[in-house]
Short mmCIF file of C-alpha atoms in Angstrom, two decimals:
data_model
loop_
_atom_site.label_atom_id
_atom_site.label_comp_id
_atom_site.label_asym_id
_atom_site.label_seq_id
_atom_site.Cartn_x
_atom_site.Cartn_y
_atom_site.Cartn_z
CA MET A 1 10.03 -27.20 -14.39
CA LYS A 2 7.16 -28.41 -11.93
CA ILE A 3 5.92 -25.17 -9.53
CA LYS A 4 3.59 -24.43 -7.43
CA GLN A 5 1.10 -21.69 -7.81
CA ILE A 6 -1.34 -19.83 -5.49
CA LEU A 7 -4.71 -19.49 -7.13
CA PHE A 8 -7.96 -17.45 -6.80
CA ALA A 9 -10.50 -20.20 -5.97
CA ALA A 10 -13.80 -18.01 -5.07
CA ARG A 11 -14.85 -14.51 -4.71
CA PRO A 12 -15.55 -13.98 -0.83
CA LYS A 13 -18.67 -12.31 0.86
CA GLY A 14 -17.34 -9.86 3.22
CA LEU A 15 -14.08 -10.75 5.15
CA PRO A 16 -11.92 -13.08 2.77
CA GLU A 17 -11.10 -16.60 4.32
CA ALA A 18 -8.46 -19.57 3.75
CA ALA A 19 -11.06 -21.31 1.42
CA ASN A 20 -10.71 -18.35 -1.15
CA PHE A 21 -7.28 -19.65 -2.34
CA GLN A 22 -6.34 -22.55 -3.66
CA THR A 23 -2.43 -23.94 -3.52
CA VAL A 24 -1.64 -25.99 -6.72
CA GLU A 25 1.38 -27.82 -8.77
CA THR A 26 1.41 -27.15 -12.30
CA THR A 27 4.35 -27.72 -14.95
CA LEU A 28 5.73 -24.34 -16.94
CA PRO A 29 6.66 -25.04 -20.53
CA GLU A 30 10.02 -24.70 -22.45
CA LEU A 31 11.36 -21.08 -22.51
CA MET A 32 11.03 -19.69 -25.74
CA PRO A 33 13.46 -16.50 -27.36
CA GLY A 34 12.31 -13.32 -25.75
CA GLU A 35 11.49 -14.82 -22.61
CA VAL A 36 13.16 -14.79 -19.22
CA LEU A 37 12.60 -17.34 -16.32
CA VAL A 38 12.52 -15.55 -12.87
CA LYS A 39 12.14 -16.79 -9.37
CA PRO A 40 9.98 -14.64 -6.98
CA LEU A 41 12.52 -13.22 -3.89
CA TYR A 42 9.81 -11.16 -2.21
CA PHE A 43 5.96 -10.56 -2.54
CA SER A 44 3.84 -7.74 -1.39
CA VAL A 45 0.66 -7.65 0.01
CA ASP A 46 -1.69 -4.80 0.16
CA PRO A 47 -5.33 -3.48 0.94
CA TYR A 48 -6.15 -2.96 -2.71
CA MET A 49 -6.14 -6.85 -3.15
CA ARG A 50 -9.61 -6.89 -1.51
CA GLY A 51 -10.70 -5.21 -4.41
CA ARG A 52 -9.60 -7.29 -6.88
CA MET A 53 -11.42 -10.10 -5.19
CA ASN A 54 -14.99 -8.11 -6.07
CA ASP A 55 -16.18 -8.79 -10.04
CA SER A 56 -16.86 -5.21 -9.94
CA LYS A 57 -15.24 -2.03 -12.36
CA SER A 58 -12.25 -0.28 -10.53
CA TYR A 59 -9.15 1.36 -12.09
CA ILE A 60 -7.59 -1.87 -12.04
CA PRO A 61 -8.98 -5.80 -12.92
CA PRO A 62 -10.50 -8.03 -11.08
CA PHE A 63 -9.00 -11.18 -10.22
CA GLN A 64 -10.23 -14.05 -12.10
CA VAL A 65 -11.24 -17.07 -10.54
CA GLY A 66 -9.04 -20.35 -11.43
CA GLN A 67 -6.44 -18.12 -12.01
CA PRO A 68 -3.04 -16.93 -9.96
CA ILE A 69 -3.34 -14.33 -7.85
CA GLU A 70 -0.87 -11.53 -8.94
CA SER A 71 0.87 -8.60 -6.15
CA GLY A 72 4.23 -6.60 -6.74
CA GLY A 73 7.33 -8.43 -5.88
CA VAL A 74 10.68 -8.55 -6.80
CA ALA A 75 12.20 -11.35 -8.60
CA GLU A 76 15.63 -13.44 -9.35
CA VAL A 77 16.61 -14.30 -13.05
CA VAL A 78 16.91 -17.73 -12.98
CA ASP A 79 17.39 -18.55 -17.05
CA SER A 80 16.86 -15.87 -20.16
CA LYS A 81 16.74 -16.11 -23.47
CA ASP A 82 16.60 -12.35 -23.95
CA ASP A 83 20.16 -10.95 -24.32
CA GLN A 84 19.15 -7.94 -21.65
CA PHE A 85 18.83 -10.29 -18.67
CA LYS A 86 21.57 -12.55 -17.30
CA ALA A 87 20.86 -15.05 -14.55
CA GLY A 88 21.60 -13.72 -11.00
CA GLU A 89 20.24 -10.55 -11.73
CA THR A 90 17.36 -9.00 -9.90
CA VAL A 91 14.56 -7.87 -11.53
CA MET A 92 10.40 -6.49 -11.31
CA SER A 93 7.65 -6.51 -13.72
CA SER A 94 7.44 -3.33 -15.36
CA GLY A 95 4.61 -4.35 -18.37
CA PRO A 96 1.32 -2.83 -18.42
CA ARG A 97 0.50 -5.14 -15.13
CA PRO A 98 3.60 -4.83 -13.21
CA PHE A 99 2.97 -7.49 -10.80
CA LEU A 100 4.21 -11.08 -10.42
CA PRO A 101 2.01 -14.20 -10.16
CA TRP A 102 1.73 -16.05 -6.80
CA ALA A 103 3.58 -18.65 -7.80
CA THR A 104 7.62 -20.33 -7.12
CA ALA A 105 8.42 -19.08 -10.51
CA ALA A 106 6.98 -17.80 -13.76
CA ILE A 107 8.00 -16.85 -17.36
CA PHE A 108 8.32 -13.16 -18.45
CA PRO A 109 8.67 -11.88 -21.89
CA GLY A 110 11.79 -9.96 -21.63
CA ASN A 111 10.50 -6.29 -22.09
CA HIS A 112 8.17 -6.64 -19.11
CA LEU A 113 11.18 -6.73 -16.95
CA ARG A 114 13.41 -4.09 -15.63
CA LYS A 115 16.62 -4.63 -13.65
CA ILE A 116 16.83 -3.13 -10.25
CA ASP A 117 20.28 -2.18 -7.80
CA ASN A 118 19.98 -4.56 -5.18
CA SER A 119 22.63 -2.64 -2.97
CA ILE A 120 19.65 -1.10 -0.94
CA PRO A 121 17.20 -3.60 0.59
CA LEU A 122 14.80 -4.86 -2.24
CA THR A 123 11.99 -4.73 0.01
CA TYR A 124 12.32 -1.02 -0.32
CA TYR A 125 11.35 -1.65 -3.88
CA LEU A 126 7.75 -2.63 -2.37
CA GLY A 127 7.73 -0.20 -0.12
CA LEU A 128 9.72 3.26 0.96
CA LEU A 129 10.53 3.36 -2.87
CA GLY A 130 7.58 1.81 -4.53
CA VAL A 131 4.05 2.21 -4.30
CA PRO A 132 3.64 2.76 -0.44
CA GLY A 133 6.07 5.66 -0.20
CA LEU A 134 4.73 7.27 -3.62
CA THR A 135 1.33 7.09 -2.36
CA ALA A 136 2.19 8.88 0.63
CA TYR A 137 4.53 11.43 -1.18
CA PHE A 138 1.91 12.57 -3.86
CA GLY A 139 -1.16 12.10 -1.91
CA MET A 140 0.70 14.49 0.86
CA VAL A 141 2.40 16.81 -1.85
CA ASP A 142 -0.01 17.10 -4.78
CA ILE A 143 -3.56 17.16 -2.41
CA GLY A 144 -2.19 17.87 0.83
CA LYS A 145 -0.03 20.78 0.10
CA PRO A 146 1.23 20.93 3.82
CA LYS A 147 1.96 24.50 5.16
CA ALA A 148 4.52 24.95 8.17
CA GLY A 149 2.90 25.03 11.27
CA GLU A 150 -0.26 23.11 10.34
CA THR A 151 -2.14 19.81 11.79
CA VAL A 152 -2.17 16.64 10.08
CA VAL A 153 -3.80 13.42 10.85
CA VAL A 154 -3.42 10.12 9.29
CA SER A 155 -5.57 7.14 9.76
CA GLY A 156 -3.92 3.87 9.27
CA ALA A 157 -1.29 5.77 10.62
CA ALA A 158 1.12 2.65 11.29
CA GLY A 159 0.78 0.96 8.04
CA ALA A 160 2.92 1.30 4.88
CA VAL A 161 1.99 4.56 4.07
CA GLY A 162 0.67 6.01 7.00
CA ILE A 163 4.30 6.09 8.82
CA VAL A 164 5.98 7.80 5.58
CA VAL A 165 2.87 10.39 5.25
CA GLY A 166 3.61 11.10 9.09
CA GLN A 167 7.41 11.56 8.63
CA ILE A 168 6.82 13.66 5.61
CA ALA A 169 4.34 16.45 7.44
CA LYS A 170 7.33 16.54 9.87
CA ILE A 171 9.72 17.31 7.19
CA MET A 172 7.35 20.30 6.20
CA GLY A 173 6.80 21.32 9.56
CA CYS A 174 3.86 20.25 10.26
CA ARG A 175 2.34 18.70 13.56
CA ALA A 176 1.58 15.00 13.13
CA VAL A 177 -0.89 12.89 14.69
CA GLY A 178 -1.55 9.39 14.06
CA ILE A 179 -4.47 7.21 14.38
CA ALA A 180 -3.60 3.55 14.76
CA GLY A 181 -5.03 0.37 16.61
CA GLY A 182 -3.13 -0.91 19.87
CA ALA A 183 -0.69 0.33 22.39
CA GLU A 184 2.27 -1.06 20.83
CA LYS A 185 1.47 0.75 17.26
CA ILE A 186 1.28 4.17 19.21
CA LYS A 187 4.54 3.60 20.78
CA LEU A 188 6.09 3.00 17.72
CA LEU A 189 4.42 6.10 15.84
CA THR A 190 5.81 8.82 18.67
CA ASP A 191 8.86 6.67 20.12
CA THR A 192 10.51 5.40 16.33
CA PHE A 193 8.58 7.65 14.07
CA GLY A 194 8.44 10.96 15.74
CA PHE A 195 4.45 11.53 15.69
CA ASP A 196 3.75 14.12 17.79
CA ALA A 197 0.91 12.56 19.06
CA ALA A 198 -0.85 9.07 18.43
CA ILE A 199 -4.63 7.72 19.30
CA ASP A 200 -5.48 4.21 19.86
CA TYR A 201 -8.77 3.96 18.01
CA LYS A 202 -8.93 -0.05 19.49
CA GLY A 203 -8.41 1.68 23.28
CA ASN A 204 -10.34 4.86 22.83
CA ALA A 205 -13.94 4.91 22.88
CA ASP A 206 -14.05 8.80 23.03
CA MET A 207 -12.40 9.72 19.25
CA ASP A 208 -14.11 12.93 19.57
CA GLY A 209 -12.17 14.07 23.04
CA ALA A 210 -9.07 12.13 21.73
CA LEU A 211 -8.68 14.01 18.54
CA ALA A 212 -9.55 17.58 20.13
CA ALA A 213 -6.87 16.93 22.84
CA ALA A 214 -4.25 15.80 20.23
CA CYS A 215 -5.22 18.81 17.49
CA PRO A 216 -6.39 21.88 19.57
CA ASN A 217 -5.98 23.73 16.90
CA GLY A 218 -7.93 21.66 14.71
CA VAL A 219 -7.26 19.42 11.77
CA ASP A 220 -5.60 21.13 8.43
CA ILE A 221 -5.10 17.81 6.49
CA TYR A 222 -6.72 14.09 6.90
CA PHE A 223 -5.18 11.99 5.07
CA ASP A 224 -7.72 9.32 4.70
CA ASN A 225 -6.44 5.02 4.81
CA VAL A 226 -9.55 4.18 6.77
CA GLY A 227 -12.87 5.32 6.33
CA GLY A 228 -15.77 4.26 8.58
CA GLU A 229 -16.21 5.83 11.73
CA ILE A 230 -12.88 6.84 12.48
CA SER A 231 -12.96 9.16 9.59
CA ASP A 232 -16.52 10.50 10.38
CA ALA A 233 -15.04 11.30 13.93
CA VAL A 234 -11.95 13.29 11.93
CA ILE A 235 -14.33 15.11 9.95
CA ARG A 236 -15.77 16.80 12.52
CA HIS A 237 -12.56 18.29 13.45
CA LEU A 238 -11.69 19.71 10.00
CA ASN A 239 -10.52 23.65 10.04
CA PHE A 240 -11.72 25.86 7.36
CA PHE A 241 -9.79 25.32 3.70
CA ALA A 242 -8.88 21.75 5.30
CA ARG A 243 -7.41 19.33 2.40
CA VAL A 244 -8.08 15.51 3.05
CA PRO A 245 -6.25 13.34 0.45
CA LEU A 246 -8.83 10.00 0.13
CA CYS A 247 -6.13 7.29 -0.49
CA GLY A 248 -7.81 4.06 0.87
CA GLN A 249 -10.91 2.88 3.08
CA ILE A 250 -10.06 -0.23 4.45
CA ALA A 251 -12.57 -0.47 7.33
CA LEU A 252 -15.41 -0.45 4.31
CA TYR A 253 -13.34 -3.23 1.80
CA ASN A 254 -15.24 -6.10 3.64
CA ALA A 255 -18.71 -4.53 4.22
CA THR A 256 -21.66 -6.78 2.89
CA GLU A 257 -23.91 -3.77 2.31
CA VAL A 258 -23.66 0.19 1.58
CA PRO A 259 -23.02 1.17 4.73
CA ILE A 260 -25.08 5.02 6.25
CA GLY A 261 -22.92 7.16 8.09
CA PRO A 262 -22.85 11.13 8.61
CA ARG A 263 -23.86 13.08 5.67
CA ILE A 264 -20.20 15.22 5.53
CA GLN A 265 -21.41 17.32 2.47
CA PRO A 266 -22.34 20.13 4.96
CA PHE A 267 -18.78 20.02 6.82
CA MET A 268 -17.25 20.42 3.45
CA VAL A 269 -19.50 23.43 1.86
CA THR A 270 -19.60 25.55 5.08
CA ARG A 271 -15.92 25.16 6.01
CA SER A 272 -14.65 24.81 1.92
CA ILE A 273 -12.73 21.66 2.36
CA LEU A 274 -11.29 20.14 -0.34
CA MET A 275 -11.57 16.02 -0.48
CA GLN A 276 -10.25 14.08 -3.87
CA GLY A 277 -9.83 10.47 -4.21
CA PHE A 278 -6.25 9.65 -5.69
CA ILE A 279 -4.56 6.57 -6.96
CA ILE A 280 -0.78 6.36 -7.43
CA GLY A 281 -1.31 5.31 -10.94
CA ASN A 282 -2.50 8.98 -11.69
CA TYR A 283 1.31 9.99 -10.96
CA ALA A 284 2.91 7.34 -13.16
CA THR A 285 5.03 9.88 -15.27
CA ARG A 286 6.12 11.57 -12.12
CA PHE A 287 7.15 8.24 -10.28
CA GLY A 288 11.09 9.36 -10.96
CA GLU A 289 10.56 12.60 -9.09
CA GLY A 290 8.92 11.06 -6.03
CA VAL A 291 11.86 8.34 -5.85
CA LYS A 292 14.85 11.00 -6.19
CA GLN A 293 12.97 13.19 -3.37
CA LEU A 294 12.33 10.35 -1.02
CA SER A 295 15.47 8.96 -1.40
CA GLU A 296 16.87 12.20 -0.74
CA TRP A 297 15.30 12.15 2.33
CA ILE A 298 16.71 8.69 3.22
CA LYS A 299 19.84 9.62 2.71
CA ALA A 300 19.66 12.12 5.19
CA GLY A 301 17.91 10.44 8.05
CA LYS A 302 14.68 12.14 7.70
CA ILE A 303 12.68 9.16 7.12
CA LYS A 304 12.65 6.06 8.93
CA TYR A 305 10.91 2.65 7.59
CA THR A 306 9.56 -0.22 9.40
CA GLU A 307 8.36 -3.70 7.73
CA THR A 308 6.82 -6.71 8.48
CA VAL A 309 8.22 -9.78 6.86
CA VAL A 310 6.43 -13.17 6.68
CA GLU A 311 8.30 -15.85 5.89
CA GLY A 312 7.15 -18.91 3.27
CA PHE A 313 5.24 -19.06 0.02
CA ASP A 314 2.61 -20.94 1.57
CA GLN A 315 2.20 -17.88 3.99
CA LEU A 316 0.91 -15.35 1.20
CA PRO A 317 -2.69 -15.93 1.88
CA THR A 318 -2.19 -15.61 5.51
CA ALA A 319 -0.48 -12.47 5.33
CA LEU A 320 -3.04 -11.02 3.17
CA LEU A 321 -5.79 -11.77 5.37
CA GLY A 322 -3.66 -10.16 8.39
CA LEU A 323 -3.98 -7.02 6.78
CA PHE A 324 -7.05 -6.82 7.71
CA SER A 325 -6.78 -7.17 11.57
CA GLY A 326 -4.13 -4.99 11.66
CA LYS A 327 -1.49 -7.93 12.22
CA ASN A 328 1.29 -5.61 10.33
CA SER A 329 3.29 -2.50 11.53
CA GLY A 330 4.73 -0.75 8.02
CA LYS A 331 5.12 -2.67 5.18
CA MET A 332 3.55 -6.47 4.77
CA VAL A 333 6.04 -8.43 2.40
CA VAL A 334 6.49 -11.99 2.17
CA LYS A 335 10.06 -13.82 1.83
CA VAL A 336 9.65 -16.94 -0.68
#
């Protein structure tokens, strides 16, 4: 069977570009006993993938040059030599590396797949009920520990994680303030997702003034998806005993030098601030808890969601690069 694959062609320096990807044709071998042939339906693209392009030690192995890029995805069974699966069923990878290769078809051992319920939108497994939703849930509940009446600020607020963070803040009785880029995203946060206020970092040269206006009582929880100058500004407004779930640093992922910013330790010491970095894998044994609670909030109409869906397998690199210029509102997925 002939398929197309998108390979990792070269490690980028700074911002990735089209030359870092290569599309090739190859032939899959015959299916062996215990194996399953799947056809991807949707792929997830996420900021953490930029880190995997570097040849450095991290919580997840780097991409290998000359090998297919991989990401979260949902697929349909085409053929199976594993009795647990049959053609037409919808699956996700559940093995030690729960990803799908960027290919138009792939072969998996049956014990590295799990069936999913296709009665709900399949993209929810990549977003609201997947890594972004669970990241928002555990980051807020376990590290943020929100209390009614507190002020929560989230950067990257119009992204897949940020929109859920803000809505959890509202469910918990907090004031939710989002930071995003562009008037359209600001309107989305306040009008659709119920944020109390939103700050356009692209159209606002005075972040300190904007934060003071949006957070008159200071900031109790800062859910940091961005880092860089935005976080430098927010940190100055943190209250005593504030909590900072440190989720991502997208503003710094393409830096070619180590940036020097404000020394935050004096703020943390004098205001007794807790800052804790985390990755969603830390909570793997509790995913069921997160999915259950998020599902209940969805059914109760307490959480809304939005996605940016890009059409076409060949658009995967373009979609990934679009994350770093803010092309997405909510979760970015590619429909194969």
